[in-house]
Short mmCIF file of C-alpha atoms in Angstrom, two decimals:
data_model
loop_
_atom_site.label_atom_id
_atom_site.label_comp_id
_atom_site.label_asym_id
_atom_site.label_seq_id
_atom_site.Cartn_x
_atom_site.Cartn_y
_atom_site.Cartn_z
CA UNK A 2 -11.25 3.85 -52.81
CA UNK A 3 -12.04 1.10 -55.30
CA UNK A 4 -15.75 1.93 -54.95
CA UNK A 5 -15.02 5.56 -55.79
CA UNK A 6 -13.15 4.52 -58.96
CA UNK A 7 -16.01 2.24 -60.02
CA UNK A 8 -18.68 4.83 -59.28
CA UNK A 9 -16.96 7.83 -60.86
CA UNK A 10 -15.03 6.28 -63.76
CA UNK A 11 -16.31 2.74 -64.21
CA UNK A 12 -12.80 1.46 -63.49
CA UNK A 13 -11.49 -1.09 -61.03
CA UNK A 14 -8.22 -0.56 -59.20
CA UNK A 15 -6.32 -2.81 -61.62
CA UNK A 16 -7.86 -1.06 -64.65
CA UNK A 17 -6.67 2.23 -63.17
CA UNK A 18 -3.17 0.83 -62.57
CA UNK A 19 -2.93 -0.23 -66.22
CA UNK A 20 -4.09 3.18 -67.48
CA UNK A 21 -1.72 4.95 -65.07
CA UNK A 22 1.21 2.88 -66.26
CA UNK A 23 0.43 3.55 -69.92
CA UNK A 24 -0.09 7.25 -69.20
CA UNK A 25 3.38 7.45 -67.65
CA UNK A 26 5.20 5.61 -70.46
CA UNK A 27 6.85 7.10 -73.49
CA UNK A 28 4.27 7.51 -76.24
CA UNK A 29 1.69 5.98 -73.85
CA UNK A 30 2.64 2.51 -75.11
CA UNK A 31 4.19 -0.52 -73.40
CA UNK A 32 4.81 -4.21 -74.03
CA UNK A 33 2.20 -6.35 -72.27
CA UNK A 34 4.91 -8.35 -70.50
CA UNK A 35 6.25 -5.12 -68.96
CA UNK A 36 2.76 -3.95 -68.03
CA UNK A 37 2.17 -7.25 -66.28
CA UNK A 38 5.30 -6.84 -64.16
CA UNK A 39 4.78 -3.15 -63.37
CA UNK A 40 1.15 -3.60 -62.37
CA UNK A 41 1.87 -6.78 -60.39
CA UNK A 42 -0.74 -8.74 -62.30
CA UNK A 43 -0.53 -12.07 -64.02
CA UNK A 44 -0.29 -12.01 -67.80
CA UNK A 45 -3.73 -13.64 -67.95
CA UNK A 46 -5.30 -10.97 -65.73
CA UNK A 47 -3.67 -8.23 -67.77
CA UNK A 48 -4.88 -9.75 -71.04
CA UNK A 49 -8.48 -9.85 -69.78
CA UNK A 50 -8.20 -6.29 -68.50
CA UNK A 51 -6.77 -5.04 -71.80
CA UNK A 52 -9.66 -6.72 -73.64
CA UNK A 53 -12.21 -4.88 -71.47
CA UNK A 54 -10.39 -1.58 -71.85
CA UNK A 55 -10.18 -2.16 -75.63
CA UNK A 56 -13.95 -2.70 -75.78
CA UNK A 57 -14.40 0.70 -74.13
CA UNK A 58 -12.02 2.35 -76.59
CA UNK A 59 -9.51 3.24 -73.87
CA UNK A 60 -6.58 1.21 -75.22
CA UNK A 61 -5.48 -0.53 -78.39
CA UNK A 62 -3.40 -3.68 -78.67
CA UNK A 63 -1.00 -4.64 -81.42
CA UNK A 64 1.66 -7.20 -82.20
CA UNK A 65 5.18 -6.05 -83.04
CA UNK A 66 7.31 -9.02 -83.92
CA UNK A 67 7.12 -11.49 -81.05
CA UNK A 68 5.77 -8.93 -78.57
CA UNK A 69 2.29 -7.56 -77.94
CA UNK A 70 1.88 -3.91 -77.01
CA UNK A 71 -0.91 -1.85 -75.47
CA UNK A 72 -1.37 1.83 -76.19
CA UNK A 73 -3.52 4.42 -74.50
CA UNK A 74 -6.04 6.02 -76.86
CA UNK A 75 -7.04 9.68 -76.68
CA UNK A 76 -10.28 8.60 -74.99
CA UNK A 77 -8.22 6.51 -72.57
CA UNK A 78 -6.05 9.52 -71.78
CA UNK A 79 -9.10 11.69 -71.07
CA UNK A 80 -10.71 8.96 -68.97
CA UNK A 81 -7.52 8.45 -66.97
CA UNK A 82 -7.02 12.19 -66.30
CA UNK A 83 -10.60 12.53 -65.12
CA UNK A 84 -10.38 9.39 -62.96
CA UNK A 85 -7.00 10.41 -61.52
CA UNK A 86 -8.23 13.77 -60.33
CA UNK A 87 -11.12 12.26 -58.37
CA UNK A 88 -9.02 9.31 -57.17
CA UNK A 89 -6.21 11.48 -55.81
CA UNK A 90 -8.80 13.56 -53.96
CA UNK A 91 -10.25 10.38 -52.46
CA UNK A 92 -6.78 9.18 -51.38
CA UNK A 93 -6.09 12.51 -49.73
CA UNK A 94 -9.48 12.47 -47.97
CA UNK A 95 -9.26 8.85 -46.77
CA UNK A 96 -5.53 8.52 -46.03
CA UNK A 97 -3.16 11.44 -46.43
CA UNK A 98 -5.23 14.05 -44.58
CA UNK A 99 -4.96 11.84 -41.50
CA UNK A 100 -1.16 11.73 -41.56
CA UNK A 101 0.85 14.76 -40.41
CA UNK A 102 2.64 16.36 -43.36
CA UNK A 103 6.05 15.75 -41.80
CA UNK A 104 5.26 12.01 -41.55
CA UNK A 105 4.23 11.35 -45.19
CA UNK A 106 7.79 10.40 -46.17
CA UNK A 107 7.94 8.04 -43.17
CA UNK A 108 4.69 6.40 -44.28
CA UNK A 109 6.09 5.88 -47.79
CA UNK A 110 9.27 4.38 -46.33
CA UNK A 111 7.27 2.00 -44.14
CA UNK A 112 4.99 0.87 -46.96
CA UNK A 113 7.73 0.36 -49.56
CA UNK A 114 8.95 -3.07 -48.33
CA UNK A 115 5.35 -4.26 -48.04
CA UNK A 116 4.63 -3.23 -51.64
CA UNK A 117 7.84 -4.91 -52.82
CA UNK A 118 6.92 -8.16 -51.06
CA UNK A 119 3.43 -8.11 -52.60
CA UNK A 120 4.92 -7.55 -56.08
CA UNK A 121 7.35 -10.42 -55.61
CA UNK A 122 4.57 -12.75 -54.46
CA UNK A 123 2.31 -12.07 -57.47
CA UNK A 124 2.11 -15.04 -59.87
CA UNK A 125 3.20 -14.20 -63.41
CA UNK A 126 1.58 -17.15 -65.31
#
């Protein structure tokens, strides 16, 4: 699925997670420290990712008092929407189409504690 994101949108999985998080936030803006926690990435990884996304014109970064914020640009919004459509199709094709519809909720329930453990184990630097 990562290959599909790279091929179709020029995004890695973590890039996509950052854009998704910003897309879902109020005003498409979030403090970097919150983005780091939500995306389960270290602050250093997030900072490098934001720099790359900034270079592509997909996000902007600004300081507000003691905090740094990232915001999704209009180009970033368009890129995310395009990437999301293809990515969701790929997820359906590779994973969800192979799980009976009445078992999707069970799958989510089974994967939730694994995802929580992975988030907790991610270094925050």
